[in-house]
Coordinates of C-alpha atoms in Angstrom, one line a residue:
M1251 CA -92.6 -50.8 -13.1
K1252 CA -93.5 -48.4 -10.1
I1253 CA -90.0 -48.5 -8.7
F1254 CA -88.4 -48.5 -12.4
G1255 CA -90.5 -45.2 -13.1
K1256 CA -89.5 -43.7 -9.9
Y1257 CA -85.8 -44.4 -10.2
F1258 CA -86.0 -43.2 -13.7
A1259 CA -87.2 -39.8 -12.7
Y1260 CA -84.5 -39.7 -9.4
H1261 CA -81.7 -40.2 -12.0
A1262 CA -83.1 -38.1 -14.7
K1263 CA -83.4 -35.2 -12.1
R1264 CA -80.1 -36.2 -10.4
S1265 CA -78.2 -35.9 -13.9
L1266 CA -79.9 -32.9 -15.3
G1267 CA -77.0 -30.5 -13.9
R1268 CA -74.9 -32.7 -15.8
F1269 CA -76.7 -32.7 -19.0
A1270 CA -77.2 -28.7 -18.9
I1271 CA -73.3 -28.6 -18.4
I1272 CA -72.8 -30.6 -21.4
A1273 CA -75.4 -28.7 -23.6
V1274 CA -73.9 -25.4 -22.7
L1275 CA -70.3 -26.2 -23.5
T1276 CA -71.1 -27.9 -26.7
L1277 CA -73.5 -25.0 -27.6
I1278 CA -70.5 -22.7 -27.1
Y1279 CA -68.7 -24.9 -29.2
L1280 CA -70.9 -24.9 -32.1
M1281 CA -72.1 -21.1 -32.3
P1282 CA -69.1 -19.7 -33.9
I1283 CA -69.1 -22.5 -36.4
L1284 CA -72.7 -22.4 -37.1
A1285 CA -73.1 -18.4 -36.8
E1286 CA -70.2 -17.8 -39.3
K1287 CA -70.6 -14.5 -41.7
V1288 CA -71.0 -15.7 -45.2
G1289 CA -70.9 -12.9 -47.9
T1290 CA -73.3 -12.7 -50.5
Y1291 CA -71.8 -13.1 -54.0
T1292 CA -74.4 -11.5 -56.6
D1293 CA -72.3 -10.6 -59.4
V1294 CA -70.5 -14.2 -60.0
G1295 CA -72.1 -17.0 -61.4
S1296 CA -74.3 -19.7 -59.3
N1297 CA -71.5 -22.4 -59.7
Y1298 CA -69.2 -20.6 -57.6
I1299 CA -71.9 -19.6 -55.0
Y1300 CA -72.8 -23.2 -54.7
R1301 CA -69.4 -24.4 -54.3
K1302 CA -68.5 -21.4 -51.8
Y1303 CA -71.9 -22.2 -49.6
G1304 CA -71.7 -26.1 -50.1
R1305 CA -68.4 -26.2 -48.6
L1306 CA -69.0 -23.8 -45.6
L1307 CA -72.6 -26.2 -45.0
A1308 CA -70.6 -29.3 -45.3
D1309 CA -68.1 -28.1 -42.6
Q1310 CA -70.5 -27.1 -40.2
F1311 CA -72.4 -30.3 -40.4
N1312 CA -69.1 -32.2 -40.0
S1313 CA -68.6 -30.5 -36.6
I1314 CA -71.7 -31.6 -35.4
T1315 CA -71.1 -35.3 -36.6
F1316 CA -67.7 -34.9 -34.9
L1317 CA -69.5 -33.3 -31.6
M1318 CA -72.0 -36.3 -31.6
C1319 CA -69.4 -38.6 -32.0
L1320 CA -67.6 -37.3 -29.1
L1321 CA -70.9 -37.1 -26.9
C1322 CA -71.8 -40.6 -27.8
T1323 CA -68.3 -41.7 -26.0
I1324 CA -68.5 -39.1 -23.0
I1325 CA -72.2 -39.6 -22.0
P1326 CA -72.3 -43.6 -21.5
I1327 CA -68.7 -43.4 -19.6
L1328 CA -70.1 -40.7 -17.4
E1329 CA -73.7 -43.0 -17.0
F1330 CA -72.2 -46.1 -16.0
A1331 CA -69.2 -44.5 -13.9
S1332 CA -71.5 -45.0 -11.0
F1333 CA -71.2 -48.9 -11.3
H1334 CA -67.6 -48.6 -11.0
N1335 CA -67.5 -47.0 -7.5
R1336 CA -67.8 -49.6 -5.1
K1337 CA -69.4 -47.6 -2.4
N1338 CA -72.0 -46.2 -5.2
A1339 CA -72.6 -49.7 -6.6
D1340 CA -73.5 -51.4 -3.2
T1341 CA -76.0 -48.8 -2.5
M1342 CA -77.5 -48.9 -6.3
L1343 CA -77.4 -52.8 -6.3
S1344 CA -79.1 -52.8 -2.8
M1345 CA -82.3 -50.8 -3.9
P1346 CA -85.4 -52.9 -4.6
I1347 CA -84.9 -53.1 -8.4
S1348 CA -83.3 -55.8 -10.5
R1349 CA -79.8 -55.1 -11.8
A1350 CA -81.2 -55.4 -15.6
K1351 CA -83.4 -52.4 -14.7
L1352 CA -81.2 -50.4 -13.2
A1353 CA -78.7 -50.4 -16.1
L1354 CA -81.7 -50.2 -18.2
V1355 CA -82.5 -46.7 -16.3
H1356 CA -79.1 -45.8 -16.7
Y1357 CA -78.9 -46.8 -20.7
L1358 CA -82.4 -44.9 -21.4
N1359 CA -81.1 -41.9 -19.2
G1360 CA -78.2 -41.7 -21.3
A1361 CA -80.1 -42.1 -24.7
W1362 CA -82.6 -39.2 -24.0
Q1363 CA -79.9 -37.1 -23.5
I1364 CA -78.2 -38.0 -26.8
A1365 CA -81.6 -37.6 -28.6
S1366 CA -82.3 -34.3 -27.1
L1367 CA -78.8 -32.8 -28.1
V1368 CA -78.9 -34.0 -31.3
T1369 CA -82.5 -32.8 -32.3
C1370 CA -81.1 -29.2 -30.7
Y1371 CA -78.0 -29.4 -32.7
L1372 CA -80.1 -30.2 -36.0
L1373 CA -82.7 -27.9 -35.4
M1374 CA -79.8 -25.0 -34.9
Y1375 CA -78.4 -26.4 -38.2
V1376 CA -81.5 -26.0 -40.2
H1377 CA -82.1 -22.8 -38.8
V1378 CA -78.6 -21.8 -40.0
L1379 CA -79.5 -23.7 -43.4
N1380 CA -82.6 -21.6 -43.8
V1381 CA -80.9 -18.2 -43.1
L1382 CA -78.5 -18.7 -45.5
C1383 CA -80.8 -19.8 -48.1
F1384 CA -82.6 -16.8 -47.9
R1385 CA -79.8 -14.6 -48.1
L1386 CA -78.7 -15.8 -51.4

């Protein structure tokens, strides 16, 4: 277990730059969608307000869902691409860790990256939702 933990920490540190780039790019994509200005309508009925804000919030959540589907496709490809490089695969498979544990490290690294991105995006969505609700 000692080698597993050391390799997990090494791989997490090594892929942290890639994770930061993906997080920044996706946040740049999401910020205009989440920060879209919505006018307040005080003189119209509540049904109109519900339809207007409901559609806007559904569009924002759909963009987060689309982005997460895209990330759940890209991150595993990036995590397991090192196994397809012959020189890198020879180096990795000669380490004192079993192949199953090596694959588990890469899987868990991708899983924590996706989980942290989902958490970040959902917290941003909840913040925007609270801002919109308090504006009404």
